[in-house]
Amino acid sequence: MTGISASPAPAPQTIELTRPDRAVLRGLRWRCPGGARAVVVHGLGEHAARQRNVAEFLARRGFDVVAFDHRGHGRSDGARGALRRSENLVDDLAAIVDSTASAPILLVGHSMGGLVALRYALAHPETVAALVLSSPALDPTLSLGQKLLLATMSRLAPDLAVGNGLDASKISHDPAVVRAYREDPLVHDRITARLARFIVDGARDAIERAAMLAVPTLLLVAGDDRLVSPAGSRRFAQRAPRGRVDERVYEGLWHELFNESEPGRTRVFGDLGVWLDARK
């Protein structure tokens, strides 16, 4: 899809996109004139700059990389962890792709961002040249009590934000990554029932529609993930068309594969590089 560049990654530039509901999405762009476009989609509670590792990796390989903060996240507008409509995140991604690319893109999504990226790729396969999913949020399994609570909150208080329950100590084995996450003022721990419903229903829908996947996909799974069950990724890979998904399971690694401790991090990036080279 693009050649390898030995030069260092360019410094990111800040960018903005205003949506029809006047919400302003803010993000970063690592410009590489003439390079194939890549869009990186971050996870719940974090922001685009936390995906700097993968963005810079792609930029060094000649990609022109864009990464936006979701609404309700980072520097973008919106109440923390909230949506106005259940499909806001997928629609926002569609607008980002439309505004930044004129050719099929490389789409990279992590965790909740992996779910958003997958939902988008299933709906708009003609705009995606290749899809990379890192620890995607594809396990909709909830206990009976959690299902009842979500149903009640969705009906009575869909916009009430509560703690998302993510255990920051389990994102990576690298203490520096955990410390930076905890000290990052742009990271939050909020989630509303509307956003939780999008994740649960969206994951179920994506797995049910796996047979429709029309995009070459690299599925990176943390074998010891403590935040997202690997079972959802396995179910999706099993239901996808044969040969469409290249699944890599990293036993012993935790959720943030691109931010894991060494030597795991180098192994993950090495596999990504080999996979991208095969797509050229």
PDB file of C-alpha atoms in Angstrom:
ATOM      1  CA  MET A   1       0.000   0.000   0.000  1.00  0.00           C
ATOM      2  CA  THR A   2       2.928   2.311   0.599  1.00  0.00           C
ATOM      3  CA  GLY A   3       6.673   2.107   0.723  1.00  0.00           C
ATOM      4  CA  ILE A   4       8.872   2.052   3.800  1.00  0.00           C
ATOM      5  CA  SER A   5      10.446   5.355   4.821  1.00  0.00           C
ATOM      6  CA  ALA A   6      13.596   5.433   6.970  1.00  0.00           C
ATOM      7  CA  SER A   7      13.030   9.080   7.912  1.00  0.00           C
ATOM      8  CA  PRO A   8      11.645   9.996  11.337  1.00  0.00           C
ATOM      9  CA  ALA A   9       7.938  10.603  11.703  1.00  0.00           C
ATOM     10  CA  PRO A  10       6.870  14.218  11.115  1.00  0.00           C
ATOM     11  CA  ALA A  11       5.597  16.237  14.057  1.00  0.00           C
ATOM     12  CA  PRO A  12       1.789  16.063  14.220  1.00  0.00           C
ATOM     13  CA  GLN A  13      -0.370  19.061  13.337  1.00  0.00           C
ATOM     14  CA  THR A  14      -3.647  19.837  15.088  1.00  0.00           C
ATOM     15  CA  ILE A  15      -6.800  19.567  12.972  1.00  0.00           C
ATOM     16  CA  GLU A  16     -10.531  20.128  13.471  1.00  0.00           C
ATOM     17  CA  LEU A  17     -13.788  18.951  11.933  1.00  0.00           C
ATOM     18  CA  THR A  18     -17.178  20.505  12.721  1.00  0.00           C
ATOM     19  CA  ARG A  19     -20.135  18.145  12.548  1.00  0.00           C
ATOM     20  CA  PRO A  20     -23.728  19.075  11.553  1.00  0.00           C
ATOM     21  CA  ASP A  21     -24.769  19.165  15.234  1.00  0.00           C
ATOM     22  CA  ARG A  22     -21.982  21.763  15.767  1.00  0.00           C
ATOM     23  CA  ALA A  23     -19.813  19.383  17.748  1.00  0.00           C
ATOM     24  CA  VAL A  24     -16.167  20.108  16.978  1.00  0.00           C
ATOM     25  CA  LEU A  25     -13.910  17.065  16.678  1.00  0.00           C
ATOM     26  CA  ARG A  26     -10.224  17.743  17.269  1.00  0.00           C
ATOM     27  CA  GLY A  27      -7.354  15.569  16.233  1.00  0.00           C
ATOM     28  CA  LEU A  28      -3.825  15.171  14.925  1.00  0.00           C
ATOM     29  CA  ARG A  29      -2.326  14.672  11.488  1.00  0.00           C
ATOM     30  CA  TRP A  30       1.112  13.326  10.645  1.00  0.00           C
ATOM     31  CA  ARG A  31       1.478  14.669   7.103  1.00  0.00           C
ATOM     32  CA  CYS A  32       3.279  12.678   4.421  1.00  0.00           C
ATOM     33  CA  PRO A  33       2.592  14.322   1.041  1.00  0.00           C
ATOM     34  CA  GLY A  34       1.722  11.711  -1.542  1.00  0.00           C
ATOM     35  CA  GLY A  35       1.436   8.927   1.008  1.00  0.00           C
ATOM     36  CA  ALA A  36      -1.499   6.573   1.346  1.00  0.00           C
ATOM     37  CA  ARG A  37      -3.954   7.757   3.992  1.00  0.00           C
ATOM     38  CA  ALA A  38      -4.306   5.997   7.338  1.00  0.00           C
ATOM     39  CA  VAL A  39      -6.927   6.771   9.984  1.00  0.00           C
ATOM     40  CA  VAL A  40      -6.348   5.656  13.591  1.00  0.00           C
ATOM     41  CA  VAL A  41      -9.333   5.291  15.953  1.00  0.00           C
ATOM     42  CA  HIS A  42      -8.751   5.313  19.729  1.00  0.00           C
ATOM     43  CA  GLY A  43     -10.533   3.532  22.565  1.00  0.00           C
ATOM     44  CA  LEU A  44     -12.904   4.367  25.409  1.00  0.00           C
ATOM     45  CA  GLY A  45     -11.833   7.096  27.819  1.00  0.00           C
ATOM     46  CA  GLU A  46      -8.583   7.942  26.039  1.00  0.00           C
ATOM     47  CA  HIS A  47      -7.709  10.197  23.087  1.00  0.00           C
ATOM     48  CA  ALA A  48      -5.869  10.195  19.769  1.00  0.00           C
ATOM     49  CA  ALA A  49      -2.464  11.201  21.141  1.00  0.00           C
ATOM     50  CA  ARG A  50      -2.332   7.979  23.173  1.00  0.00           C
ATOM     51  CA  GLN A  51      -2.142   6.133  19.844  1.00  0.00           C
ATOM     52  CA  ARG A  52       1.005   8.053  18.933  1.00  0.00           C
ATOM     53  CA  ASN A  53       3.088   4.860  18.818  1.00  0.00           C
ATOM     54  CA  VAL A  54       1.095   3.350  15.974  1.00  0.00           C
ATOM     55  CA  ALA A  55       0.554   6.695  14.219  1.00  0.00           C
ATOM     56  CA  GLU A  56       4.278   7.411  14.141  1.00  0.00           C
ATOM     57  CA  PHE A  57       5.042   3.852  13.051  1.00  0.00           C
ATOM     58  CA  LEU A  58       2.732   4.312  10.070  1.00  0.00           C
ATOM     59  CA  ALA A  59       4.063   7.799   9.312  1.00  0.00           C
ATOM     60  CA  ARG A  60       7.631   6.466   9.201  1.00  0.00           C
ATOM     61  CA  ARG A  61       6.447   3.980   6.599  1.00  0.00           C
ATOM     62  CA  GLY A  62       5.122   6.744   4.384  1.00  0.00           C
ATOM     63  CA  PHE A  63       1.476   6.927   5.444  1.00  0.00           C
ATOM     64  CA  ASP A  64      -0.326  10.238   5.838  1.00  0.00           C
ATOM     65  CA  VAL A  65      -1.928   9.598   9.232  1.00  0.00           C
ATOM     66  CA  VAL A  66      -5.019  11.170  10.795  1.00  0.00           C
ATOM     67  CA  ALA A  67      -6.332  10.487  14.311  1.00  0.00           C
ATOM     68  CA  PHE A  68      -9.294  12.302  15.883  1.00  0.00           C
ATOM     69  CA  ASP A  69     -10.551  12.362  19.455  1.00  0.00           C
ATOM     70  CA  HIS A  70     -14.046  10.871  19.644  1.00  0.00           C
ATOM     71  CA  ARG A  71     -16.796  13.259  20.708  1.00  0.00           C
ATOM     72  CA  GLY A  72     -16.919  13.236  24.495  1.00  0.00           C
ATOM     73  CA  HIS A  73     -13.210  12.387  24.594  1.00  0.00           C
ATOM     74  CA  GLY A  74      -9.898  14.226  24.634  1.00  0.00           C
ATOM     75  CA  ARG A  75     -10.076  17.732  23.165  1.00  0.00           C
ATOM     76  CA  SER A  76     -13.264  17.131  21.180  1.00  0.00           C
ATOM     77  CA  ASP A  77     -16.604  18.628  22.183  1.00  0.00           C
ATOM     78  CA  GLY A  78     -19.255  16.769  24.128  1.00  0.00           C
ATOM     79  CA  ALA A  79     -19.963  15.577  27.643  1.00  0.00           C
ATOM     80  CA  ARG A  80     -17.375  13.017  28.722  1.00  0.00           C
ATOM     81  CA  GLY A  81     -18.308   9.474  27.701  1.00  0.00           C
ATOM     82  CA  ALA A  82     -21.614  10.576  26.164  1.00  0.00           C
ATOM     83  CA  LEU A  83     -23.325  10.345  22.774  1.00  0.00           C
ATOM     84  CA  ARG A  84     -26.263  12.283  21.385  1.00  0.00           C
ATOM     85  CA  ARG A  85     -27.232   9.368  19.143  1.00  0.00           C
ATOM     86  CA  SER A  86     -26.175   5.737  19.260  1.00  0.00           C
ATOM     87  CA  GLU A  87     -24.475   5.932  15.849  1.00  0.00           C
ATOM     88  CA  ASN A  88     -22.558   9.172  16.514  1.00  0.00           C
ATOM     89  CA  LEU A  89     -19.133   7.515  16.586  1.00  0.00           C
ATOM     90  CA  VAL A  90     -19.557   5.585  13.331  1.00  0.00           C
ATOM     91  CA  ASP A  91     -21.068   8.619  11.603  1.00  0.00           C
ATOM     92  CA  ASP A  92     -18.230  10.816  12.878  1.00  0.00           C
ATOM     93  CA  LEU A  93     -15.687   8.358  11.480  1.00  0.00           C
ATOM     94  CA  ALA A  94     -17.463   8.412   8.116  1.00  0.00           C
ATOM     95  CA  ALA A  95     -17.195  12.209   8.075  1.00  0.00           C
ATOM     96  CA  ILE A  96     -13.506  12.039   9.005  1.00  0.00           C
ATOM     97  CA  VAL A  97     -12.792   9.628   6.158  1.00  0.00           C
ATOM     98  CA  ASP A  98     -14.803  11.739   3.707  1.00  0.00           C
ATOM     99  CA  SER A  99     -12.976  14.913   4.709  1.00  0.00           C
ATOM    100  CA  THR A 100      -9.436  13.559   4.689  1.00  0.00           C
ATOM    101  CA  ALA A 101      -9.192  10.923   1.971  1.00  0.00           C
ATOM    102  CA  SER A 102      -9.888  10.570  -1.734  1.00  0.00           C
ATOM    103  CA  ALA A 103      -8.806   6.933  -2.014  1.00  0.00           C
ATOM    104  CA  PRO A 104      -9.340   3.770   0.055  1.00  0.00           C
ATOM    105  CA  ILE A 105      -7.595   4.073   3.406  1.00  0.00           C
ATOM    106  CA  LEU A 106      -5.804   1.944   5.946  1.00  0.00           C
ATOM    107  CA  LEU A 107      -8.095   1.941   8.987  1.00  0.00           C
ATOM    108  CA  VAL A 108      -6.651   1.094  12.418  1.00  0.00           C
ATOM    109  CA  GLY A 109      -8.891   0.796  15.488  1.00  0.00           C
ATOM    110  CA  HIS A 110      -8.069  -0.018  19.108  1.00  0.00           C
ATOM    111  CA  SER A 111     -10.536  -1.400  21.693  1.00  0.00           C
ATOM    112  CA  MET A 112     -13.803   0.571  21.385  1.00  0.00           C
ATOM    113  CA  GLY A 113     -12.152   2.240  18.403  1.00  0.00           C
ATOM    114  CA  GLY A 114     -11.751  -1.217  16.895  1.00  0.00           C
ATOM    115  CA  LEU A 115     -15.496  -1.732  17.174  1.00  0.00           C
ATOM    116  CA  VAL A 116     -16.155   1.677  15.587  1.00  0.00           C
ATOM    117  CA  ALA A 117     -13.683   0.948  12.776  1.00  0.00           C
ATOM    118  CA  LEU A 118     -15.187  -2.483  12.129  1.00  0.00           C
ATOM    119  CA  ARG A 119     -18.746  -1.159  12.074  1.00  0.00           C
ATOM    120  CA  TYR A 120     -17.613   1.477   9.578  1.00  0.00           C
ATOM    121  CA  ALA A 121     -15.749  -1.037   7.381  1.00  0.00           C
ATOM    122  CA  LEU A 122     -18.790  -3.322   7.255  1.00  0.00           C
ATOM    123  CA  ALA A 123     -20.944  -0.401   6.103  1.00  0.00           C
ATOM    124  CA  HIS A 124     -18.451   1.258   3.724  1.00  0.00           C
ATOM    125  CA  PRO A 125     -16.038  -1.419   2.440  1.00  0.00           C
ATOM    126  CA  GLU A 126     -15.343   0.510  -0.766  1.00  0.00           C
ATOM    127  CA  THR A 127     -13.500   3.192   1.230  1.00  0.00           C
ATOM    128  CA  VAL A 128     -11.219   0.829   3.189  1.00  0.00           C
ATOM    129  CA  ALA A 129      -8.178  -0.812   1.603  1.00  0.00           C
ATOM    130  CA  ALA A 130      -7.199  -2.689   4.765  1.00  0.00           C
ATOM    131  CA  LEU A 131      -8.356  -2.912   8.374  1.00  0.00           C
ATOM    132  CA  VAL A 132      -6.267  -3.425  11.523  1.00  0.00           C
ATOM    133  CA  LEU A 133      -8.079  -4.206  14.784  1.00  0.00           C
ATOM    134  CA  SER A 134      -6.177  -4.099  18.078  1.00  0.00           C
ATOM    135  CA  SER A 135      -7.968  -5.711  21.054  1.00  0.00           C
ATOM    136  CA  PRO A 136     -11.366  -4.754  19.593  1.00  0.00           C
ATOM    137  CA  ALA A 137     -14.359  -4.484  21.930  1.00  0.00           C
ATOM    138  CA  LEU A 138     -16.237  -7.427  20.419  1.00  0.00           C
ATOM    139  CA  ASP A 139     -17.432  -9.326  23.480  1.00  0.00           C
ATOM    140  CA  PRO A 140     -21.035  -8.306  24.297  1.00  0.00           C
ATOM    141  CA  THR A 141     -21.373 -10.858  27.110  1.00  0.00           C
ATOM    142  CA  LEU A 142     -22.986  -9.401  30.250  1.00  0.00           C
ATOM    143  CA  SER A 143     -24.304 -10.960  33.428  1.00  0.00           C
ATOM    144  CA  LEU A 144     -28.062 -10.947  33.990  1.00  0.00           C
ATOM    145  CA  GLY A 145     -27.663  -8.199  36.567  1.00  0.00           C
ATOM    146  CA  GLN A 146     -25.623  -6.052  34.189  1.00  0.00           C
ATOM    147  CA  LYS A 147     -28.189  -6.553  31.429  1.00  0.00           C
ATOM    148  CA  LEU A 148     -31.005  -5.470  33.731  1.00  0.00           C
ATOM    149  CA  LEU A 149     -29.046  -2.438  34.920  1.00  0.00           C
ATOM    150  CA  LEU A 150     -28.193  -1.385  31.363  1.00  0.00           C
ATOM    151  CA  ALA A 151     -31.806  -1.800  30.241  1.00  0.00           C
ATOM    152  CA  THR A 152     -33.023   0.283  33.176  1.00  0.00           C
ATOM    153  CA  MET A 153     -30.423   3.016  32.706  1.00  0.00           C
ATOM    154  CA  SER A 154     -31.041   3.130  28.946  1.00  0.00           C
ATOM    155  CA  ARG A 155     -34.720   3.762  29.595  1.00  0.00           C
ATOM    156  CA  LEU A 156     -34.566   6.096  32.588  1.00  0.00           C
ATOM    157  CA  ALA A 157     -31.231   7.921  32.366  1.00  0.00           C
ATOM    158  CA  PRO A 158     -29.435   7.255  29.045  1.00  0.00           C
ATOM    159  CA  ASP A 159     -27.222  10.337  29.430  1.00  0.00           C
ATOM    160  CA  LEU A 160     -26.199   9.898  33.063  1.00  0.00           C
ATOM    161  CA  ALA A 161     -22.434   9.358  33.182  1.00  0.00           C
ATOM    162  CA  VAL A 162     -20.999   6.794  35.588  1.00  0.00           C
ATOM    163  CA  GLY A 163     -17.583   5.205  36.057  1.00  0.00           C
ATOM    164  CA  ASN A 164     -16.607   2.933  33.162  1.00  0.00           C
ATOM    165  CA  GLY A 165     -14.937   0.386  35.441  1.00  0.00           C
ATOM    166  CA  LEU A 166     -11.724   0.113  33.418  1.00  0.00           C
ATOM    167  CA  ASP A 167      -8.759  -0.974  35.545  1.00  0.00           C
ATOM    168  CA  ALA A 168      -5.863   1.212  34.404  1.00  0.00           C
ATOM    169  CA  SER A 169      -3.329  -1.104  36.035  1.00  0.00           C
ATOM    170  CA  LYS A 170      -4.218  -3.801  33.484  1.00  0.00           C
ATOM    171  CA  ILE A 171      -3.785  -1.840  30.245  1.00  0.00           C
ATOM    172  CA  SER A 172      -0.092  -2.751  29.902  1.00  0.00           C
ATOM    173  CA  HIS A 173       2.726  -4.508  31.737  1.00  0.00           C
ATOM    174  CA  ASP A 174       4.809  -1.334  31.239  1.00  0.00           C
ATOM    175  CA  PRO A 175       4.618   0.727  34.477  1.00  0.00           C
ATOM    176  CA  ALA A 176       5.475   3.919  32.576  1.00  0.00           C
ATOM    177  CA  VAL A 177       2.456   3.441  30.302  1.00  0.00           C
ATOM    178  CA  VAL A 178       0.145   2.874  33.275  1.00  0.00           C
ATOM    179  CA  ARG A 179       1.549   5.890  35.115  1.00  0.00           C
ATOM    180  CA  ALA A 180       1.180   8.149  32.056  1.00  0.00           C
ATOM    181  CA  TYR A 181      -2.410   6.972  31.575  1.00  0.00           C
ATOM    182  CA  ARG A 182      -3.323   7.746  35.181  1.00  0.00           C
ATOM    183  CA  GLU A 183      -1.681  11.173  35.064  1.00  0.00           C
ATOM    184  CA  ASP A 184      -3.073  12.179  31.653  1.00  0.00           C
ATOM    185  CA  PRO A 185      -5.581  15.038  32.137  1.00  0.00           C
ATOM    186  CA  LEU A 186      -7.309  14.158  28.853  1.00  0.00           C
ATOM    187  CA  VAL A 187      -8.103  10.594  29.957  1.00  0.00           C
ATOM    188  CA  HIS A 188     -11.465  10.118  31.677  1.00  0.00           C
ATOM    189  CA  ASP A 189     -13.404   7.228  33.246  1.00  0.00           C
ATOM    190  CA  ARG A 190     -16.967   8.228  32.266  1.00  0.00           C
ATOM    191  CA  ILE A 191     -19.560   6.299  30.286  1.00  0.00           C
ATOM    192  CA  THR A 192     -23.297   6.766  29.765  1.00  0.00           C
ATOM    193  CA  ALA A 193     -25.886   4.061  29.189  1.00  0.00           C
ATOM    194  CA  ARG A 194     -26.246   5.279  25.590  1.00  0.00           C
ATOM    195  CA  LEU A 195     -22.545   4.708  24.903  1.00  0.00           C
ATOM    196  CA  ALA A 196     -22.554   1.382  26.777  1.00  0.00           C
ATOM    197  CA  ARG A 197     -25.555   0.283  24.717  1.00  0.00           C
ATOM    198  CA  PHE A 198     -23.701   1.203  21.517  1.00  0.00           C
ATOM    199  CA  ILE A 199     -20.771  -0.998  22.564  1.00  0.00           C
ATOM    200  CA  VAL A 200     -22.893  -3.982  23.600  1.00  0.00           C
ATOM    201  CA  ASP A 201     -25.322  -3.855  20.674  1.00  0.00           C
ATOM    202  CA  GLY A 202     -22.608  -2.855  18.211  1.00  0.00           C
ATOM    203  CA  ALA A 203     -20.407  -5.793  19.164  1.00  0.00           C
ATOM    204  CA  ARG A 204     -23.286  -8.221  18.794  1.00  0.00           C
ATOM    205  CA  ASP A 205     -24.216  -6.719  15.418  1.00  0.00           C
ATOM    206  CA  ALA A 206     -20.629  -6.844  14.146  1.00  0.00           C
ATOM    207  CA  ILE A 207     -20.276 -10.526  15.029  1.00  0.00           C
ATOM    208  CA  GLU A 208     -23.631 -11.347  13.447  1.00  0.00           C
ATOM    209  CA  ARG A 209     -22.528  -9.579  10.248  1.00  0.00           C
ATOM    210  CA  ALA A 210     -19.004 -11.030  10.176  1.00  0.00           C
ATOM    211  CA  ALA A 211     -19.775 -13.016   7.019  1.00  0.00           C
ATOM    212  CA  MET A 212     -20.219  -9.680   5.210  1.00  0.00           C
ATOM    213  CA  LEU A 213     -16.632  -8.561   5.850  1.00  0.00           C
ATOM    214  CA  ALA A 214     -15.137  -7.563   2.490  1.00  0.00           C
ATOM    215  CA  VAL A 215     -11.889  -5.939   3.646  1.00  0.00           C
ATOM    216  CA  PRO A 216      -8.503  -7.618   4.327  1.00  0.00           C
ATOM    217  CA  THR A 217      -8.229  -7.548   8.115  1.00  0.00           C
ATOM    218  CA  LEU A 218      -5.416  -8.009  10.620  1.00  0.00           C
ATOM    219  CA  LEU A 219      -6.889  -8.954  13.999  1.00  0.00           C
ATOM    220  CA  LEU A 220      -4.447  -8.429  16.881  1.00  0.00           C
ATOM    221  CA  VAL A 221      -5.648 -10.148  20.057  1.00  0.00           C
ATOM    222  CA  ALA A 222      -4.146  -9.803  23.541  1.00  0.00           C
ATOM    223  CA  GLY A 223      -4.271 -13.349  24.870  1.00  0.00           C
ATOM    224  CA  ASP A 224      -4.322 -12.233  28.507  1.00  0.00           C
ATOM    225  CA  ASP A 225      -6.536  -9.172  28.003  1.00  0.00           C
ATOM    226  CA  ARG A 226      -8.109  -8.084  31.320  1.00  0.00           C
ATOM    227  CA  LEU A 227     -10.328  -5.343  29.823  1.00  0.00           C
ATOM    228  CA  VAL A 228     -11.839  -6.907  26.687  1.00  0.00           C
ATOM    229  CA  SER A 229     -12.485 -10.628  26.417  1.00  0.00           C
ATOM    230  CA  PRO A 230     -10.591 -12.226  23.507  1.00  0.00           C
ATOM    231  CA  ALA A 231     -13.630 -14.479  22.985  1.00  0.00           C
ATOM    232  CA  GLY A 232     -15.409 -11.825  20.941  1.00  0.00           C
ATOM    233  CA  SER A 233     -12.480 -11.547  18.533  1.00  0.00           C
ATOM    234  CA  ARG A 234     -12.359 -15.326  18.160  1.00  0.00           C
ATOM    235  CA  ARG A 235     -16.077 -15.497  17.367  1.00  0.00           C
ATOM    236  CA  PHE A 236     -15.730 -12.769  14.776  1.00  0.00           C
ATOM    237  CA  ALA A 237     -12.735 -14.436  13.096  1.00  0.00           C
ATOM    238  CA  GLN A 238     -14.554 -17.786  12.977  1.00  0.00           C
ATOM    239  CA  ARG A 239     -17.591 -16.247  11.269  1.00  0.00           C
ATOM    240  CA  ALA A 240     -15.710 -14.063   8.788  1.00  0.00           C
ATOM    241  CA  PRO A 241     -15.116 -15.284   5.209  1.00  0.00           C
ATOM    242  CA  ARG A 242     -12.242 -17.735   4.944  1.00  0.00           C
ATOM    243  CA  GLY A 243      -8.939 -15.973   4.329  1.00  0.00           C
ATOM    244  CA  ARG A 244     -10.325 -12.509   5.050  1.00  0.00           C
ATOM    245  CA  VAL A 245      -9.024 -12.235   8.633  1.00  0.00           C
ATOM    246  CA  ASP A 246      -5.414 -12.782   9.666  1.00  0.00           C
ATOM    247  CA  GLU A 247      -5.700 -13.380  13.418  1.00  0.00           C
ATOM    248  CA  ARG A 248      -2.656 -13.010  15.680  1.00  0.00           C
ATOM    249  CA  VAL A 249      -3.028 -13.956  19.347  1.00  0.00           C
ATOM    250  CA  TYR A 250      -0.316 -12.722  21.725  1.00  0.00           C
ATOM    251  CA  GLU A 251      -0.386 -14.986  24.744  1.00  0.00           C
ATOM    252  CA  GLY A 252       0.508 -13.249  27.993  1.00  0.00           C
ATOM    253  CA  LEU A 253       0.092  -9.721  26.648  1.00  0.00           C
ATOM    254  CA  TRP A 254      -2.415  -7.216  28.005  1.00  0.00           C
ATOM    255  CA  HIS A 255      -4.914  -4.881  26.375  1.00  0.00           C
ATOM    256  CA  GLU A 256      -2.799  -2.103  24.823  1.00  0.00           C
ATOM    257  CA  LEU A 257      -0.677  -4.161  22.451  1.00  0.00           C
ATOM    258  CA  PHE A 258       0.953  -1.118  20.833  1.00  0.00           C
ATOM    259  CA  ASN A 259       1.931   0.133  24.310  1.00  0.00           C
ATOM    260  CA  GLU A 260       2.961  -3.192  25.864  1.00  0.00           C
ATOM    261  CA  SER A 261       6.291  -3.789  27.549  1.00  0.00           C
ATOM    262  CA  GLU A 262       9.163  -5.216  25.540  1.00  0.00           C
ATOM    263  CA  PRO A 263       9.727  -7.546  23.828  1.00  0.00           C
ATOM    264  CA  GLY A 264       5.986  -7.844  23.200  1.00  0.00           C
ATOM    265  CA  ARG A 265       5.614  -4.376  21.711  1.00  0.00           C
ATOM    266  CA  THR A 266       8.347  -4.948  19.129  1.00  0.00           C
ATOM    267  CA  ARG A 267       6.798  -8.279  18.159  1.00  0.00           C
ATOM    268  CA  VAL A 268       3.381  -6.679  17.583  1.00  0.00           C
ATOM    269  CA  PHE A 269       4.795  -3.863  15.467  1.00  0.00           C
ATOM    270  CA  GLY A 270       6.936  -6.339  13.556  1.00  0.00           C
ATOM    271  CA  ASP A 271       3.884  -8.407  12.658  1.00  0.00           C
ATOM    272  CA  LEU A 272       2.016  -5.262  11.619  1.00  0.00           C
ATOM    273  CA  GLY A 273       4.890  -4.203   9.370  1.00  0.00           C
ATOM    274  CA  VAL A 274       5.106  -7.600   7.667  1.00  0.00           C
ATOM    275  CA  TRP A 275       1.336  -7.624   7.108  1.00  0.00           C
ATOM    276  CA  LEU A 276       1.377  -4.125   5.610  1.00  0.00           C
ATOM    277  CA  ASP A 277       4.281  -5.041   3.318  1.00  0.00           C
ATOM    278  CA  ALA A 278       2.250  -7.971   1.995  1.00  0.00           C
ATOM    279  CA  ARG A 279      -0.574  -5.559   1.082  1.00  0.00           C
ATOM    280  CA  LYS A 280       1.621  -3.325  -1.119  1.00  0.00           C
TER     281      LYS A 280
END
